[in-house]
Every structure is written in structure tokens, then in C-alpha cells.
Short mmCIF file of C-alpha atoms and ligand atoms in Angstrom, two decimals:
data_model
loop_
_atom_site.label_atom_id
_atom_site.label_comp_id
_atom_site.label_asym_id
_atom_site.label_seq_id
_atom_site.Cartn_x
_atom_site.Cartn_y
_atom_site.Cartn_z
CA MET A 20 205.59 65.78 56.32
CA THR A 21 204.35 66.42 59.89
CA GLN A 22 206.52 64.62 62.40
CA ARG A 23 204.85 62.72 65.23
CA VAL A 24 206.83 62.59 68.47
CA LEU A 25 206.06 60.08 71.22
CA VAL A 26 206.27 61.97 74.54
CA THR A 27 206.43 59.51 77.43
CA GLY A 28 205.38 61.16 80.69
CA GLY A 29 203.93 63.96 78.58
CA ALA A 30 201.06 64.64 81.01
CA GLY A 31 203.60 65.66 83.66
CA PHE A 32 205.16 68.99 84.53
CA ILE A 33 208.01 69.22 82.02
CA GLY A 34 206.41 66.93 79.45
CA SER A 35 203.23 69.00 79.16
CA HIS A 36 205.22 72.19 78.68
CA THR A 37 207.36 70.44 76.08
CA CYS A 38 204.19 69.40 74.21
CA VAL A 39 203.40 73.13 73.88
CA ALA A 40 206.87 73.86 72.50
CA LEU A 41 206.67 70.87 70.13
CA ALA A 42 203.30 71.97 68.76
CA SER A 43 204.48 75.52 68.20
CA ALA A 44 207.49 74.12 66.33
CA GLY A 45 205.20 72.13 64.01
CA TYR A 46 205.62 68.69 65.58
CA VAL A 47 202.66 66.49 66.61
CA PRO A 48 203.12 65.20 70.18
CA VAL A 49 201.51 61.89 71.19
CA ILE A 50 201.47 61.38 74.96
CA LEU A 51 202.00 58.05 76.71
CA ASP A 52 201.50 58.39 80.45
CA ASN A 53 200.34 56.10 83.29
CA LEU A 54 198.99 59.15 85.21
CA GLY A 55 200.93 58.06 88.27
CA ASN A 56 201.83 61.68 88.98
CA SER A 57 199.62 63.71 86.65
CA ASP A 58 196.04 64.53 85.74
CA PRO A 59 194.37 63.89 82.34
CA ARG A 60 192.70 67.29 82.60
CA VAL A 61 196.02 68.74 81.43
CA LEU A 62 194.97 67.61 77.93
CA GLU A 63 192.15 70.14 77.73
CA ARG A 64 194.55 72.83 78.94
CA LEU A 65 196.94 71.85 76.15
CA ARG A 66 194.07 72.19 73.67
CA GLN A 67 193.35 75.67 74.97
CA ILE A 68 196.99 76.67 74.50
CA THR A 69 197.86 74.93 71.22
CA GLY A 70 194.45 74.64 69.55
CA SER A 71 194.45 70.87 69.43
CA THR A 72 194.21 68.06 71.98
CA PRO A 73 197.27 65.83 71.80
CA LYS A 74 196.54 62.14 71.30
CA PHE A 75 196.78 60.48 74.69
CA ILE A 76 197.54 56.85 75.42
CA GLU A 77 197.14 55.82 79.05
CA GLY A 78 199.73 53.21 79.80
CA ASP A 79 203.10 52.31 81.23
CA VAL A 80 206.44 52.44 79.43
CA ARG A 81 207.23 49.07 81.05
CA ASP A 82 204.41 47.40 79.09
CA ARG A 83 206.22 45.71 76.21
CA ALA A 84 203.05 44.60 74.43
CA LEU A 85 201.56 48.09 74.62
CA LEU A 86 204.73 49.69 73.28
CA ALA A 87 204.89 47.20 70.39
CA ARG A 88 201.28 48.09 69.53
CA ILE A 89 201.94 51.82 69.76
CA PHE A 90 204.95 51.66 67.45
CA SER A 91 203.13 49.46 64.95
CA ASP A 92 199.97 51.59 64.97
CA GLU A 93 201.72 54.95 64.67
CA SER A 94 204.75 56.21 62.81
CA PHE A 95 206.98 58.30 65.07
CA SER A 96 209.99 60.28 63.96
CA SER A 97 211.35 60.33 67.53
CA VAL A 98 210.73 59.85 71.22
CA ILE A 99 211.17 62.22 74.16
CA HIS A 100 211.33 60.14 77.33
CA PHE A 101 210.13 62.01 80.45
CA ALA A 102 208.31 59.11 82.14
CA GLY A 103 209.85 58.30 85.48
CA LEU A 104 209.92 58.85 89.22
CA LYS A 105 211.88 61.86 90.48
CA ALA A 106 211.76 62.24 94.25
CA VAL A 107 215.18 61.79 95.83
CA GLY A 108 213.86 60.95 99.28
CA ASP A 109 211.40 58.38 97.94
CA SER A 110 214.21 56.76 95.97
CA VAL A 111 216.18 56.21 99.19
CA ALA A 112 213.13 54.65 100.83
CA ASP A 113 212.20 52.47 97.84
CA PRO A 114 215.16 52.06 95.48
CA LEU A 115 213.69 49.08 93.63
CA ALA A 116 210.68 51.15 92.55
CA TYR A 117 213.07 53.70 91.05
CA TYR A 118 215.25 51.14 89.30
CA ASP A 119 212.18 49.34 87.97
CA ASN A 120 210.47 52.47 86.73
CA ASN A 121 213.37 54.62 85.58
CA VAL A 122 215.87 52.00 84.43
CA HIS A 123 213.75 49.02 83.38
CA GLY A 124 211.19 51.39 81.85
CA SER A 125 213.89 53.06 79.75
CA PHE A 126 215.25 49.69 78.60
CA VAL A 127 211.80 48.47 77.52
CA LEU A 128 211.25 51.71 75.63
CA ALA A 129 214.64 51.63 73.89
CA SER A 130 214.10 47.98 72.88
CA ALA A 131 210.69 48.80 71.42
CA MET A 132 212.22 51.73 69.52
CA ARG A 133 215.00 49.50 68.14
CA ASP A 134 212.50 46.83 67.07
CA ALA A 135 210.40 49.50 65.34
CA GLY A 136 213.36 51.21 63.68
CA VAL A 137 212.80 54.51 65.55
CA ASN A 138 216.29 55.71 66.40
CA THR A 139 215.96 59.28 67.69
CA LEU A 140 215.69 59.55 71.47
CA ILE A 141 215.79 62.50 73.88
CA PHE A 142 216.25 61.36 77.49
CA SER A 143 215.41 63.26 80.70
CA SER A 144 218.47 63.02 82.83
CA SER A 145 219.29 65.15 85.86
CA ALA A 146 222.06 67.16 87.47
CA THR A 147 221.78 64.73 90.37
CA VAL A 148 224.12 62.46 88.40
CA TYR A 149 226.90 64.79 89.57
CA GLY A 150 226.19 64.31 93.28
CA GLU A 151 228.18 66.81 95.35
CA PRO A 152 230.26 68.67 92.76
CA GLU A 153 233.85 69.69 93.44
CA SER A 154 232.97 73.16 92.15
CA SER A 155 230.48 75.13 90.08
CA PRO A 156 229.85 75.88 87.28
CA ILE A 157 229.58 72.17 86.48
CA PRO A 158 230.65 71.01 82.98
CA GLU A 159 229.33 67.80 81.43
CA ASP A 160 232.66 66.01 81.98
CA ALA A 161 232.59 66.67 85.74
CA PRO A 162 232.75 63.47 87.83
CA ARG A 163 229.46 61.64 88.05
CA ARG A 164 229.00 60.59 91.67
CA PRO A 165 225.25 60.34 92.28
CA ALA A 166 224.45 60.21 95.99
CA ASN A 167 221.06 58.49 95.86
CA PRO A 168 219.18 55.79 93.98
CA TYR A 169 217.32 58.39 91.91
CA GLY A 170 220.54 59.95 90.61
CA ARG A 171 222.03 56.48 90.09
CA SER A 172 218.97 55.42 88.08
CA LYS A 173 219.51 58.34 85.73
CA LEU A 174 223.22 57.61 85.36
CA MET A 175 222.52 53.92 84.66
CA VAL A 176 220.21 54.86 81.80
CA GLU A 177 222.78 57.33 80.44
CA GLU A 178 225.44 54.60 80.45
CA ALA A 179 223.12 52.05 78.83
CA LEU A 180 222.17 54.49 76.07
CA ASN A 181 225.86 55.17 75.43
CA ASP A 182 226.38 51.42 75.04
CA LEU A 183 223.36 51.16 72.73
CA TYR A 184 224.72 54.02 70.63
CA ARG A 185 228.09 52.29 70.32
CA SER A 186 226.52 48.93 69.51
CA GLN A 187 224.30 49.96 66.65
CA PRO A 188 225.05 52.70 64.11
CA GLY A 189 222.21 55.06 63.33
CA TRP A 190 221.07 56.05 66.81
CA ARG A 191 220.60 59.75 67.41
CA ILE A 192 220.49 60.41 71.16
CA ALA A 193 220.50 63.46 73.44
CA LEU A 194 220.96 62.99 77.19
CA LEU A 195 219.71 66.18 78.83
CA ARG A 196 220.75 66.89 82.43
CA TYR A 197 218.24 69.35 83.87
CA PHE A 198 219.17 71.50 86.83
CA ASN A 199 216.17 73.04 88.68
CA PRO A 200 213.14 73.50 86.43
CA VAL A 201 210.54 75.92 87.82
CA GLY A 202 207.84 78.25 86.56
CA ALA A 203 204.82 77.67 84.32
CA HIS A 204 203.52 78.50 80.89
CA GLU A 205 202.65 82.22 80.58
CA SER A 206 198.96 81.40 80.11
CA GLY A 207 198.70 80.08 83.66
CA LEU A 208 196.83 77.07 82.23
CA ILE A 209 199.52 74.46 82.92
CA GLY A 210 202.08 74.21 85.69
CA GLU A 211 203.53 72.10 88.46
CA HIS A 212 201.18 70.56 91.02
CA PRO A 213 203.04 68.03 93.16
CA GLN A 214 200.92 65.48 95.00
CA GLY A 215 201.03 65.95 98.76
CA LYS A 216 203.58 68.13 100.53
CA PRO A 217 206.02 69.60 98.00
CA ASN A 218 209.65 68.56 98.42
CA ASN A 219 210.86 71.26 96.07
CA LEU A 220 211.27 74.93 96.90
CA MET A 221 209.19 76.69 94.25
CA PRO A 222 205.94 74.74 94.64
CA PHE A 223 206.25 75.07 98.41
CA VAL A 224 206.76 78.84 98.13
CA CYS A 225 203.71 79.02 95.85
CA GLN A 226 201.57 77.22 98.42
CA VAL A 227 202.73 79.54 101.21
CA ALA A 228 202.01 82.62 99.09
CA VAL A 229 198.49 81.45 98.29
CA GLY A 230 197.83 80.63 101.95
CA GLN A 231 197.74 76.84 101.69
CA ARG A 232 200.75 76.57 103.99
CA ASP A 233 201.71 78.79 106.94
CA ARG A 234 205.35 79.36 106.25
CA LEU A 235 208.40 78.18 104.40
CA GLN A 236 211.08 76.37 106.33
CA ILE A 237 214.47 77.28 104.90
CA HIS A 238 216.72 74.25 105.16
CA GLY A 239 219.74 75.85 106.76
CA ASN A 240 221.33 79.30 106.47
CA ASP A 241 224.84 78.39 107.55
CA TYR A 242 226.21 77.27 104.21
CA ALA A 243 229.33 78.92 102.75
CA THR A 244 227.21 80.96 100.31
CA ALA A 245 226.63 84.71 100.07
CA ASP A 246 223.61 84.67 102.38
CA GLY A 247 224.13 81.24 103.95
CA THR A 248 221.24 79.55 102.13
CA GLY A 249 221.46 76.92 99.39
CA VAL A 250 222.24 78.01 95.84
CA ARG A 251 220.76 76.34 92.75
CA ASP A 252 220.49 76.88 88.99
CA TYR A 253 216.80 77.53 88.41
CA ILE A 254 215.65 77.32 84.81
CA HIS A 255 212.23 78.30 83.46
CA VAL A 256 210.29 75.23 82.38
CA MET A 257 209.45 76.87 79.04
CA ASP A 258 213.16 77.51 78.40
CA LEU A 259 213.67 73.84 79.18
CA ALA A 260 210.83 72.86 76.83
CA GLU A 261 212.32 74.94 74.02
CA GLY A 262 215.67 73.32 74.76
CA HIS A 263 214.06 69.93 74.08
CA VAL A 264 212.87 71.08 70.67
CA ALA A 265 216.36 72.36 69.92
CA ALA A 266 217.86 69.04 71.06
CA LEU A 267 215.36 67.12 68.92
CA LYS A 268 216.24 69.15 65.84
CA HIS A 269 219.93 68.66 66.56
CA ALA A 270 219.50 64.90 66.98
CA GLN A 271 217.53 64.64 63.75
CA ASN A 272 220.31 66.39 61.84
CA HIS A 273 223.31 64.78 63.52
CA GLY A 274 223.84 61.06 63.89
CA GLU A 275 225.49 61.32 67.28
CA LEU A 276 224.96 61.04 71.03
CA VAL A 277 225.24 64.30 72.95
CA THR A 278 225.14 64.85 76.71
CA LEU A 279 224.16 68.38 77.69
CA ASN A 280 223.52 70.44 80.82
CA LEU A 281 220.27 72.35 80.61
CA GLY A 282 220.67 75.18 83.10
CA THR A 283 221.16 78.93 82.97
CA GLY A 284 224.67 79.00 84.42
CA LYS A 285 223.43 81.37 87.13
CA GLY A 286 222.96 80.37 90.77
CA ALA A 287 220.26 81.81 93.04
CA SER A 288 219.97 81.33 96.79
CA VAL A 289 216.82 80.33 98.65
CA LEU A 290 216.54 83.85 100.05
CA GLU A 291 216.90 85.32 96.56
CA VAL A 292 214.05 83.08 95.39
CA VAL A 293 211.94 84.23 98.35
CA GLN A 294 212.64 87.89 97.54
CA ALA A 295 211.90 87.38 93.85
CA PHE A 296 208.64 85.65 94.72
CA GLU A 297 207.63 88.50 97.04
CA ARG A 298 208.20 90.93 94.14
CA ALA A 299 206.18 88.69 91.80
CA SER A 300 203.25 88.12 94.15
CA GLY A 301 203.23 91.41 96.03
CA ARG A 302 202.93 89.34 99.19
CA SER A 303 205.37 88.88 102.05
CA LEU A 304 206.45 85.30 102.43
CA PRO A 305 206.70 84.08 106.04
CA TYR A 306 209.63 81.76 106.63
CA GLU A 307 211.70 80.30 109.42
CA ILE A 308 215.22 78.94 109.40
CA GLY A 309 215.33 75.22 110.05
CA PRO A 310 218.09 72.64 110.09
CA ARG A 311 219.96 71.62 106.96
CA ARG A 312 218.18 68.96 104.88
CA PRO A 313 220.16 65.70 104.82
CA GLY A 314 221.77 65.11 101.47
CA ASP A 315 221.54 68.74 100.35
CA VAL A 316 224.45 70.13 98.39
CA PRO A 317 225.39 73.69 99.47
CA ALA A 318 225.61 75.15 95.98
CA TYR A 319 225.60 74.05 92.38
CA TRP A 320 224.94 75.54 89.02
CA ALA A 321 225.52 74.52 85.40
CA ASP A 322 228.16 75.36 82.88
CA PRO A 323 225.66 75.67 80.01
CA SER A 324 228.20 76.55 77.32
CA LEU A 325 228.17 73.18 75.54
CA ALA A 326 224.38 73.20 75.20
CA GLN A 327 224.52 76.80 73.99
CA ALA A 328 227.14 75.95 71.37
CA THR A 329 225.58 72.63 70.29
CA LEU A 330 221.93 73.68 70.22
CA ALA A 331 222.19 77.45 69.65
CA TRP A 332 219.83 77.57 72.63
CA GLN A 333 220.04 79.10 76.09
CA GLY A 334 217.72 79.74 78.99
CA HIS A 335 216.73 83.40 78.87
CA ARG A 336 213.77 83.88 81.18
CA SER A 337 214.77 85.55 84.47
CA LEU A 338 214.21 84.34 88.02
CA ASP A 339 211.61 87.09 88.38
CA GLN A 340 209.81 85.76 85.29
CA MET A 341 209.91 82.25 86.76
CA CYS A 342 208.22 83.58 89.89
CA VAL A 343 205.65 85.69 88.01
CA ASP A 344 204.64 82.69 85.89
CA SER A 345 204.58 80.32 88.88
CA TRP A 346 202.42 82.74 90.82
CA ARG A 347 199.94 83.18 87.96
CA TRP A 348 199.55 79.38 87.71
CA GLN A 349 199.24 78.93 91.48
CA GLN A 350 196.66 81.68 91.89
CA ALA A 351 194.49 80.39 89.04
CA ASN A 352 194.86 76.73 90.01
CA PRO A 353 195.19 76.42 93.81
CA ARG A 354 194.20 72.76 93.52
CA GLY A 355 196.09 72.02 90.33
CA TYR A 356 193.89 70.58 87.60
CA GLY A 357 191.34 69.38 90.15
P1 NAD B 25 206.39 64.57 86.61
O1 NAD B 25 206.22 63.57 87.68
O2 NAD B 25 205.55 65.79 86.60
O3 NAD B 25 206.21 63.88 85.18
C1 NAD B 25 206.56 62.54 84.97
C2 NAD B 25 205.38 61.90 84.24
O4 NAD B 25 205.70 60.56 83.94
C3 NAD B 25 204.10 61.88 85.09
O5 NAD B 25 203.03 62.35 84.33
C4 NAD B 25 203.92 60.41 85.45
O6 NAD B 25 202.56 60.05 85.55
C5 NAD B 25 204.59 59.73 84.26
N1 NAD B 25 205.14 58.40 84.54
C6 NAD B 25 205.93 58.03 85.56
N2 NAD B 25 206.27 56.74 85.45
C7 NAD B 25 205.69 56.28 84.30
C8 NAD B 25 205.67 55.02 83.63
N3 NAD B 25 206.30 53.97 84.12
N4 NAD B 25 204.95 54.92 82.48
C9 NAD B 25 204.30 56.00 81.97
N5 NAD B 25 204.27 57.21 82.57
C10 NAD B 25 204.97 57.34 83.71
O7 NAD B 25 207.95 64.96 86.60
P2 NAD B 25 208.70 66.09 85.78
O8 NAD B 25 209.17 67.10 86.77
O9 NAD B 25 207.90 66.50 84.61
O10 NAD B 25 210.00 65.29 85.29
C11 NAD B 25 209.99 64.66 84.03
C12 NAD B 25 211.32 63.96 83.89
O11 NAD B 25 212.39 64.90 84.09
C13 NAD B 25 211.54 62.84 84.92
O12 NAD B 25 212.19 61.76 84.27
C14 NAD B 25 212.48 63.47 85.94
O13 NAD B 25 213.32 62.52 86.56
C15 NAD B 25 213.28 64.41 85.08
N6 NAD B 25 213.82 65.56 85.82
C16 NAD B 25 212.98 66.36 86.54
C17 NAD B 25 213.51 67.43 87.27
C18 NAD B 25 212.62 68.32 88.09
O14 NAD B 25 213.14 69.04 88.97
N7 NAD B 25 211.32 68.34 87.86
C19 NAD B 25 214.89 67.69 87.25
C20 NAD B 25 215.71 66.83 86.52
C21 NAD B 25 215.16 65.77 85.80
C1 WQD B 26 216.27 73.82 96.28
C2 WQD B 26 216.83 74.60 97.46
C3 WQD B 26 216.85 73.37 99.51
C4 WQD B 26 212.48 73.20 99.96
C5 WQD B 26 215.75 68.51 93.55
C6 WQD B 26 216.18 67.12 93.27
C7 WQD B 26 216.82 67.02 91.91
C8 WQD B 26 215.91 67.63 90.86
C9 WQD B 26 215.48 69.03 91.25
C10 WQD B 26 214.88 65.74 89.79
C11 WQD B 26 217.74 73.76 98.34
C12 WQD B 26 215.93 74.58 99.61
C13 WQD B 26 213.74 73.44 99.46
C14 WQD B 26 212.07 73.79 101.17
C15 WQD B 26 214.19 74.87 101.32
N1 WQD B 26 214.79 66.80 90.64
N2 WQD B 26 214.58 74.28 100.14
N3 WQD B 26 212.94 74.63 101.81
O1 WQD B 26 217.15 69.71 96.09
O2 WQD B 26 218.17 71.29 94.38
O3 WQD B 26 216.87 69.33 93.58
O4 WQD B 26 214.87 68.97 92.55
O5 WQD B 26 215.80 65.47 89.08
O6 WQD B 26 217.03 65.66 91.64
O7 WQD B 26 217.19 66.78 94.22
O8 WQD B 26 215.69 71.23 94.68
O9 WQD B 26 213.73 72.60 95.20
O10 WQD B 26 214.23 70.59 96.69
O11 WQD B 26 215.70 72.63 96.81
O12 WQD B 26 214.97 75.63 101.94
O13 WQD B 26 210.91 73.60 101.66
O14 WQD B 26 215.76 75.05 98.29
O15 WQD B 26 217.57 73.17 100.70
O16 WQD B 26 218.79 74.58 98.80
P1 WQD B 26 217.06 70.40 94.78
P2 WQD B 26 214.74 71.73 95.86
#
């Protein structure tokens, strides 16, 4: 029987790519999204890629009545919960918005699932739960010391879902801690289009390469790394999407709660990303060295071995592939879906 999966935040960057991976694995994604950071025109793009337009429900995961209606109208085998706010700086400026959206929203969703008897949940967590790590690679049992309200909101939901799992037998839960998702689907039809000035490196690089921005400012080159610039574990968004399908299949076959790092286990510096993007785009990327960004961690990357062993999955697309796919998306969609 075809399995319907509720994908909250499914119109967003990672959610839309995961809808592609779900469809190709034979699942039927149903998107719930309030369009706070996405564009409904992604649905047509998903039709072009997968051959069918996913059912879309415009709404908020914090809306108890809506969720009760959704779960009574449809029969879902599981939920993948992407909906949330994700900007670290914004979370410092407006912590209550992050706790209301990310924490309260997750609690309303989990309650609606429990009331409806849907007990398989994949949750979007983040490597920011680790804060500044003592060392890399980072295993899942590394200390969790989030340094901002965003990271704390993710850790709070992880802890609550652990308590839920312990309180009621039958839950099947995967807490997935993403490192740095970048790239775009190979078709160039879907990708990342942040609203306003990008905080993150890859979308900013894309906008410089396409001429929307003059130059990249590199946030510091005096870190104790090989070339002095920050090091991160970049993972292709389609690898991440496929990792969600693997986690869903694992959850459906194992009545347990797993917490897994979704990264490649390889670090890349800002300058290495710049060089890879220049190879991908054939364009030189103007940059200047600026001051360190407050709150930045010098270097971190995942120990992905538990995810590899548990899910028989690993990120395999290279940094160059991430840049090639990002560039294709950026060139074809300089104004996103607009
Ligand atoms: P995104 O902003 O592109 O997607 C999030 C989607 O959720 C958007 O479409 C937005 O409209 C929707 N949304 C937000 N609040 C909602 C609510 N209350 N009700 C319904 N819909 C809501 O972000 P993304 O990069 O795709 O991230 C998806 C998830 O992964 C987020 O939870 C984020 O915290 C997490 N994550 C992202 C990254 C990253 O670097 N992108 C890294 C680690 C974790
Ligand atoms: C990467 C590197 C910067 C922009 C963030 C969130 C994290 C997660 C992923 C949600 C760093 C440098 C960046 C620029 C630069 N999101 N940089 N110039 O900070 O590792 O993680 O996104 O969960 O929560 O914190 O990613 O892309 O912002 O930065 O030099 O214009 O690029 O200093 O070394 P980050 P990023």
C-alpha cells in the first residue's frame, strides 16, 4: 500500500528536496507549510521533477485544529518535521519567536500525532546543538552546549522527544543533526533561495558569481586552520534528502529512537569552497577578508559513522558537485521561484 508522509516545511529548501527523494522511493509526500520562508511555485517544479504535484496544505504546525483535521482527513504512515526557523542571528534577536515556532510547534505536532496514532517521526535537528565542540570529528555523544536560542530550541525538542519515546511504547523516532546542507537538485529546478541578504556561505557565493553582489566577505582568515578560514562539513542537499528516506525506512522497521549526525565527515574551508565554486562556474569570485563573525566556531565536522552503520547511507556527492549543482540552480533562477 502506498505510504503517505506528512512533510512539514516541505516547501522549503531541504523539505522540497526530500519530497523528490520520497517520491522516487515510492512514498507520497503531503506538504504542510505556512510559506513563511518559501514559495508555492516550488510545487510546479516538484511536478516537473517527479511527475506529480504533491498535495499542499497551507497552514501552521502550531494550529492544533488544523492538525487534528489533517490527521483525521488523511492517513499518514509517518511525519518528517522540517517546519521551523533557522537563522542563528535572528534567534538571538528574537528568542521567543524561535521557541514558539520550533519548540511549541514541535509539541503541537507530536501531540496531534499521538492523538491520531501516528508514531513515526523524523525530526530536523542541527549540529548547532553541539555549540563549540572540543574537537572534530564530532560524534553524537559529544557534549551538547548550544550557544544560541536556535541551537537551544533544537536541543529542547530533542530532549522532549526522548521523554515522549520513554513515556509511551511504540514511538519510532529519528533525530537528525544536519551539518551544512548546500547544493541543489541536478535538474536546477529547485534550490535554496534565502529571503534578503544570505547569512550562509553558499547562497552568498552564488549571488556573487551571478553578479547580484559585488564580492564575498570572508569572515576572518586568522583561525587555526590550514588556510586560516573557517572549516565546515558541507553535505549535498540531495544526499541529505536520501538520508531522510533511509532514516524513515529504518524508523519504520525498528521501534526505537535514534540520534544521528548527517554530514560527510570531511571539512572544507571557506577558501576551498571559493576555489571549488570558481571551478564549477568558470568565474573568478571576488572576495575580501573581513573580521571574524561573532559566534563563529573555527572548525567542525561530523563523525558520520553511526549514521552510516545504522542507515547504510552516507553522503557521497563531492564539494565540486555541490558547487556545480548550486551554480546551475542559481544561473537558471537568479530570483528564486519568482
Ligand atoms: P527553510 O526555511 O527553507 O524551510 C523551512 C520551511 O518551514 C519553510 O518553507 C517555512 O515556510 C516553513 N515553516 C516555518 N515555520 C513554520 C510553521 N510554524 N508552520 C509551517 N511551516 C513553517 O529551511 P531549511 O534549510 O529547509 O531547513 C529545514 C529544517 O532543517 C529546519 O527545521 C532547520 O532548522 C533545519 N536545519 C537546517 C539547516 C540548514 O543549514 N539549512 C541545518 C540544520 C538544520
Ligand atoms: C560557513 C562558513 C563562516 C558567510 C549555519 C548555522 C547552522 C546551520 C548551518 C541551521 C563559516 C563563513 C559565511 C559569509 C563567510 N543552519 N562565511 N562569509 O555558520 O557553519 O552554520 O548554517 O541549522 O545552525 O549556524 O554556516 O554558511 O553561515 O558559514 O566567510 O558571507 O563560511 O564564517 O566559516 P554555519 P555559514
